């Protein structure tokens, strides 16, 4: 069990200096414990997380800047700065930056399960098919892209 450590993670730093590069997005770890995991995300224009399902975690996205097109259980919507996106476990979702500008957000999941280990493993990989294959070993199932 990993207990949450009280303190402040500075704006320009990662918790334990952890920063991941996952398929063109930069994720800076902000908090890690058994019960939750949080990271600051930078999505350059045109990047996305394909539709997938977390069967054992709820996921949240607080939009800081830019906008995200959210695919949630077959429906599309847009999340803007100040919006909180709630992605319930077991519900398929995808996150897309189609805005033409960089978007930033704070993501978190609860409970953490093996997501940090997955991010450690896939950081700096360039092959999306291999990322999808490995993710299936960590309770994340990717779906075919929406039409």
Coordinates of N, CA and C in Angstrom, one line a residue:
X1 N 0.8 -1.2 0.0 CA 0.0 0.0 0.0 C 0.9 1.2 0.0
X2 N 0.6 2.2 -0.9 CA 1.3 3.4 -0.9 C 0.4 4.5 -0.3
X3 N 0.8 5.1 0.8 CA 0.1 6.2 1.4 C 0.4 7.5 0.7
X4 N -0.6 8.4 0.7 CA -0.4 9.7 0.1 C 0.5 10.5 1.1
X5 N 1.5 11.2 0.5 CA 2.4 12.0 1.3 C 1.9 13.5 1.2
X6 N 1.7 14.1 2.4 CA 1.3 15.5 2.5 C 2.4 16.4 1.9
X7 N 2.0 17.5 1.3 CA 3.0 18.4 0.7 C 2.5 19.1 -0.5
X8 N 3.4 19.7 -1.2 CA 3.1 20.5 -2.4 C 4.0 20.0 -3.5
X9 N 3.4 19.7 -4.7 CA 4.2 19.4 -5.9 C 4.2 20.7 -6.7
X10 N 5.4 21.3 -6.9 CA 5.5 22.6 -7.5 C 5.0 22.5 -9.0
X11 N 4.6 23.7 -9.4 CA 3.9 23.8 -10.8 C 4.8 23.2 -11.9
X12 N 6.1 23.4 -11.8 CA 7.0 23.0 -12.9 C 7.7 21.7 -12.6
X13 N 7.2 21.0 -11.6 CA 7.9 19.7 -11.2 C 7.0 18.6 -11.2
X14 N 7.5 17.4 -11.4 CA 6.8 16.1 -11.2 C 7.0 15.5 -9.8
X15 N 6.0 14.9 -9.3 CA 6.2 14.2 -8.0 C 7.3 13.1 -8.3
X16 N 8.3 13.1 -7.4 CA 9.4 12.2 -7.6 C 10.1 12.4 -8.9
X17 N 10.0 13.6 -9.5 CA 10.6 14.0 -10.8 C 10.1 13.2 -11.9
X18 N 8.9 12.6 -11.9 CA 8.4 11.8 -12.9 C 7.6 12.6 -14.0
X19 N 8.1 12.4 -15.2 CA 7.4 13.0 -16.4 C 7.4 11.9 -17.5
X20 N 6.2 11.7 -18.0 CA 6.0 10.7 -19.1 C 5.7 11.4 -20.4
X21 N 6.2 10.8 -21.5 CA 5.9 11.2 -22.9 C 5.1 10.0 -23.5
X22 N 3.8 10.2 -23.6 CA 3.0 9.1 -24.1 C 2.3 9.5 -25.4
X23 N 2.8 9.0 -26.5 CA 2.3 9.3 -27.9 C 2.1 10.8 -28.1
X24 N 3.1 11.6 -27.8 CA 3.1 13.0 -28.1 C 2.5 13.9 -27.1
X25 N 2.0 13.3 -26.0 CA 1.5 14.1 -24.9 C 2.5 14.0 -23.8
X26 N 2.5 15.1 -23.0 CA 3.4 15.1 -21.8 C 2.6 15.0 -20.5
X27 N 2.8 14.0 -19.7 CA 2.1 13.8 -18.5 C 3.1 14.0 -17.3
X28 N 2.9 15.0 -16.4 CA 3.7 15.2 -15.3 C 3.0 14.8 -14.0
X29 N 3.6 13.7 -13.4 CA 3.0 13.2 -12.2 C 2.9 14.2 -11.1
X30 N 1.8 14.4 -10.5 CA 1.6 15.3 -9.4 C 1.3 14.7 -8.1
X31 N 0.8 13.5 -8.1 CA 0.4 12.8 -6.8 C 0.3 11.3 -7.1
X32 N 0.8 10.5 -6.2 CA 0.7 9.0 -6.3 C 0.4 8.4 -5.0
X33 N -0.6 7.6 -4.9 CA -0.9 6.8 -3.7 C -1.8 5.6 -4.2
X34 N -2.0 4.7 -3.3 CA -2.9 3.6 -3.6 C -4.3 4.0 -4.0
X35 N -4.8 5.0 -3.4 CA -6.2 5.4 -3.6 C -6.4 6.3 -4.8
X36 N -5.3 7.0 -5.3 CA -5.5 7.9 -6.4 C -4.1 8.2 -7.1
X37 N -4.2 8.7 -8.3 CA -3.1 9.1 -9.1 C -3.5 10.3 -9.9
X38 N -2.6 11.4 -9.8 CA -3.0 12.6 -10.5 C -1.8 13.1 -11.4
X39 N -2.1 13.6 -12.6 CA -1.0 14.1 -13.4 C -1.5 15.3 -14.2
X40 N -0.6 16.3 -14.5 CA -0.8 17.4 -15.4 C -0.6 16.9 -16.8
X41 N -1.5 17.2 -17.7 CA -1.4 16.7 -19.1 C -1.3 17.9 -20.0
X42 N -0.4 17.8 -21.0 CA -0.3 18.7 -22.1 C -0.6 17.9 -23.4
X43 N -1.6 18.3 -24.1 CA -2.1 17.7 -25.3 C -1.8 18.7 -26.4
X44 N -0.7 18.5 -27.2 CA -0.5 19.4 -28.4 C -1.7 19.2 -29.4
X45 N -1.9 20.1 -30.2 CA -3.0 20.1 -31.2 C -2.9 18.8 -32.0
X46 N -4.0 18.1 -32.2 CA -4.0 16.9 -33.0 C -3.7 15.6 -32.2
X47 N -3.4 15.7 -31.0 CA -3.1 14.5 -30.2 C -4.4 14.0 -29.5
X48 N -4.4 12.7 -29.1 CA -5.6 12.1 -28.5 C -5.2 10.9 -27.8
X49 N -6.2 10.5 -27.0 CA -6.2 9.2 -26.3 C -7.4 8.4 -26.9
X50 N -7.1 7.3 -27.7 CA -8.2 6.6 -28.4 C -9.2 6.1 -27.4
X51 N -10.4 5.8 -27.9 CA -11.4 5.2 -27.0 C -10.9 4.0 -26.3
X52 N -11.2 3.9 -25.0 CA -10.8 2.8 -24.1 C -11.7 2.7 -22.9
X53 N -11.5 1.7 -22.1 CA -12.3 1.4 -20.9 C -11.4 1.1 -19.8
X54 N -11.6 1.7 -18.6 CA -11.0 1.3 -17.4 C -12.1 0.6 -16.6
X55 N -11.9 -0.7 -16.4 CA -12.9 -1.5 -15.7 C -12.8 -1.4 -14.2
X56 N -11.7 -0.9 -13.7 CA -11.5 -0.8 -12.3 C -11.2 0.5 -11.7
X57 N -11.4 1.6 -12.5 CA -11.0 3.0 -12.1 C -12.1 4.0 -12.6
X58 N -12.3 5.0 -11.8 CA -13.0 6.2 -12.3 C -11.9 7.2 -12.7
X59 N -12.1 8.0 -13.7 CA -11.2 8.9 -14.2 C -11.8 10.3 -14.3
X60 N -11.0 11.3 -14.0 CA -11.5 12.7 -14.1 C -10.5 13.6 -14.8
X61 N -11.1 14.6 -15.5 CA -10.2 15.6 -16.2 C -10.7 16.9 -15.9
X62 N -9.9 17.8 -15.3 CA -10.2 19.2 -15.0 C -9.5 20.0 -16.1
X63 N -10.2 20.6 -17.0 CA -9.6 21.3 -18.1 C -9.1 22.7 -17.6
X64 N -7.8 22.9 -17.9 CA -7.1 24.2 -17.5 C -7.1 25.2 -18.7
X65 N -6.8 24.7 -19.9 CA -6.7 25.6 -21.0 C -7.0 24.8 -22.3
X66 N -7.4 25.5 -23.3 CA -7.8 24.8 -24.6 C -9.1 24.1 -24.5
X67 N -9.3 23.2 -25.3 CA -10.6 22.4 -25.3 C -10.3 21.0 -25.7
X68 N -11.2 20.1 -25.2 CA -11.1 18.7 -25.6 C -12.4 18.2 -26.2
X69 N -12.3 17.4 -27.2 CA -13.5 16.7 -27.7 C -13.5 15.4 -27.0
X70 N -14.6 15.1 -26.3 CA -14.7 13.9 -25.5 C -15.7 13.0 -26.1
X71 N -15.3 11.8 -26.3 CA -16.1 10.7 -26.8 C -16.5 9.9 -25.6
X72 N -17.7 9.9 -25.2 CA -18.1 9.2 -24.0 C -19.3 8.3 -24.3
X73 N -19.1 7.0 -24.2 CA -20.1 6.0 -24.4 C -20.9 6.2 -25.7
X74 N -20.1 6.6 -26.8 CA -20.7 6.7 -28.1 C -21.2 8.1 -28.4
X75 N -21.2 9.1 -27.5 CA -21.6 10.4 -27.7 C -20.5 11.4 -27.6
X76 N -20.5 12.5 -28.4 CA -19.4 13.5 -28.4 C -19.9 14.7 -27.7
X77 N -19.0 15.3 -26.9 CA -19.2 16.6 -26.3 C -17.9 17.3 -26.2
X78 N -17.9 18.6 -25.8 CA -16.7 19.4 -25.7 C -16.5 19.9 -24.3
X79 N -15.3 19.8 -23.8 CA -14.9 20.2 -22.5 C -14.0 21.4 -22.6
X80 N -14.3 22.5 -21.9 CA -13.6 23.8 -22.0 C -13.0 24.1 -20.6
X81 N -12.1 25.2 -20.5 CA -11.5 25.5 -19.3 C -12.5 25.7 -18.1
X82 N -12.2 25.1 -17.0 CA -13.1 25.1 -15.9 C -14.1 23.9 -15.8
X83 N -14.2 23.2 -16.9 CA -15.1 22.0 -16.9 C -14.4 20.8 -16.2
X84 N -15.2 20.0 -15.6 CA -14.7 18.7 -15.0 C -15.4 17.6 -15.8
X85 N -14.6 16.8 -16.4 CA -15.1 15.6 -17.1 C -15.0 14.4 -16.2
X86 N -16.1 13.7 -16.0 CA -16.2 12.5 -15.1 C -16.4 11.3 -16.0
X87 N -15.5 10.4 -15.9 CA -15.4 9.2 -16.7 C -15.6 8.0 -15.8
X88 N -16.8 7.5 -15.7 CA -17.0 6.3 -14.8 C -16.4 5.1 -15.3
X89 N -15.9 4.3 -14.3 CA -15.4 3.0 -14.7 C -16.4 2.1 -15.5
X90 N -15.8 1.4 -16.4 CA -16.7 0.5 -17.2 C -17.3 1.3 -18.4
X91 N -17.2 2.6 -18.5 CA -17.8 3.3 -19.6 C -16.7 3.7 -20.6
X92 N -16.9 3.4 -21.9 CA -15.9 3.7 -22.9 C -15.8 5.2 -23.1
X93 N -14.5 5.7 -23.3 CA -14.3 7.1 -23.5 C -13.0 7.3 -24.3
X94 N -12.9 8.5 -25.0 CA -11.8 8.9 -25.7 C -11.6 10.4 -25.6
X95 N -10.4 10.9 -25.6 CA -10.1 12.3 -25.4 C -9.3 12.8 -26.6
X96 N -9.8 13.8 -27.3 CA -9.2 14.3 -28.5 C -9.0 15.8 -28.4
X97 N -7.8 16.3 -28.9 CA -7.6 17.7 -29.0 C -7.6 18.1 -30.5
X98 N -8.8 18.5 -31.0 CA -9.0 18.9 -32.4 C -9.1 20.4 -32.5
X99 N -8.6 21.1 -31.5 CA -8.8 22.6 -31.4 C -7.8 23.4 -32.3
X100 N -6.7 22.7 -32.7 CA -5.7 23.5 -33.4 C -4.7 24.2 -32.4
X101 N -5.0 24.1 -31.1 CA -4.1 24.7 -30.1 C -3.8 23.7 -29.0
X102 N -2.8 23.9 -28.2 CA -2.4 23.1 -27.1 C -3.5 23.2 -26.0
X103 N -3.8 22.0 -25.4 CA -4.8 22.0 -24.3 C -4.1 21.4 -23.1
X104 N -4.4 21.9 -21.9 CA -3.8 21.4 -20.7 C -4.9 21.0 -19.7
X105 N -4.6 20.1 -18.8 CA -5.6 19.6 -17.9 C -4.9 18.9 -16.7
X106 N -5.7 18.7 -15.7 CA -5.3 17.9 -14.5 C -6.2 16.6 -14.6
X107 N -5.5 15.5 -14.8 CA -6.2 14.2 -14.8 C -6.0 13.5 -13.4
X108 N -7.0 12.7 -13.0 CA -6.7 11.8 -11.9 C -7.6 10.6 -12.0
X109 N -7.2 9.5 -11.4 CA -7.9 8.3 -11.4 C -8.0 7.8 -9.9
X110 N -9.1 7.0 -9.7 CA -9.2 6.4 -8.4 C -9.9 5.0 -8.5
X111 N -9.3 4.0 -8.0 CA -8.0 3.9 -7.3 C -6.9 3.9 -8.4
X112 N -5.7 3.9 -7.9 CA -4.5 3.9 -8.8 C -4.4 2.6 -9.6
X113 N -4.6 1.5 -8.9 CA -4.4 0.2 -9.5 C -2.9 0.1 -10.1
X114 N -2.8 -0.2 -11.4 CA -1.5 -0.4 -12.0 C -1.2 0.7 -13.1
X115 N -1.9 1.8 -13.0 CA -1.8 2.8 -14.1 C -0.4 3.5 -14.1
X116 N 0.2 3.7 -12.9 CA 1.5 4.3 -12.9 C 2.5 3.4 -13.5
X117 N 2.4 2.1 -13.2 CA 3.3 1.1 -13.8 C 3.2 1.1 -15.3
X118 N 1.9 1.2 -15.8 CA 1.7 1.2 -17.3 C 2.3 2.4 -17.9
X119 N 2.1 3.6 -17.3 CA 2.7 4.8 -17.8 C 4.2 4.7 -17.8
X120 N 4.8 4.2 -16.7 CA 6.3 4.0 -16.7 C 6.7 3.1 -17.9
X121 N 6.0 2.1 -18.2 CA 6.4 1.2 -19.2 C 6.2 1.7 -20.7
X122 N 5.1 2.5 -20.9 CA 4.9 3.0 -22.3 C 5.5 4.3 -22.6
X123 N 6.0 5.0 -21.6 CA 6.6 6.3 -21.8 C 7.7 6.2 -22.9
X124 N 7.7 7.1 -23.8 CA 8.6 7.2 -24.9 C 8.5 6.1 -26.0
X125 N 7.4 5.3 -25.9 CA 7.2 4.4 -27.0 C 6.6 5.1 -28.2
X126 N 6.9 4.7 -29.4 CA 6.4 5.4 -30.6 C 5.4 4.6 -31.4
X127 N 5.2 3.3 -31.0 CA 4.3 2.5 -31.8 C 3.0 2.3 -31.1
X128 N 1.9 3.0 -31.6 CA 0.6 3.0 -30.9 C 0.0 1.6 -30.8
X129 N 0.3 0.7 -31.7 CA -0.2 -0.7 -31.6 C 0.4 -1.4 -30.4
X130 N 1.7 -1.2 -30.2 CA 2.3 -1.8 -29.0 C 1.8 -1.2 -27.7
X131 N 1.6 0.1 -27.7 CA 1.0 0.8 -26.5 C -0.4 0.1 -26.2
X132 N -1.2 -0.1 -27.2 CA -2.5 -0.7 -27.0 C -2.4 -2.1 -26.5
X133 N -1.4 -2.9 -27.0 CA -1.2 -4.2 -26.6 C -0.8 -4.3 -25.1
X134 N 0.2 -3.5 -24.8 CA 0.7 -3.4 -23.4 C -0.4 -3.0 -22.4
X135 N -1.2 -2.0 -22.8 CA -2.2 -1.4 -21.9 C -3.2 -2.5 -21.5
X136 N -3.5 -3.5 -22.4 CA -4.4 -4.6 -22.1 C -3.9 -5.4 -20.9
X137 N -2.6 -5.4 -20.7 CA -2.0 -6.1 -19.5 C -2.2 -5.4 -18.2
X138 N -2.7 -4.2 -18.3 CA -2.8 -3.3 -17.1 C -4.3 -2.8 -16.9
X139 N -5.2 -3.6 -17.3 CA -6.7 -3.3 -17.1 C -7.2 -2.1 -17.9
X140 N -6.6 -1.8 -19.0 CA -7.1 -0.8 -19.9 C -7.3 -1.5 -21.2
X141 N -8.6 -1.4 -21.7 CA -8.9 -2.0 -23.0 C -9.3 -1.0 -24.0
X142 N -8.5 -0.9 -25.1 CA -8.8 0.1 -26.2 C -9.8 -0.5 -27.2
X143 N -10.6 0.4 -27.7 CA -11.6 0.0 -28.7 C -11.1 0.5 -30.1
X144 N -11.8 0.1 -31.1 CA -11.5 0.7 -32.5 C -11.9 2.2 -32.4
X145 N -11.1 3.0 -33.2 CA -11.4 4.4 -33.2 C -12.9 4.7 -33.7
X146 N -13.5 5.7 -33.1 CA -14.9 6.0 -33.6 C -14.8 6.5 -35.1
X147 N -15.9 6.3 -35.8 CA -16.0 6.8 -37.2 C -15.9 8.3 -37.3

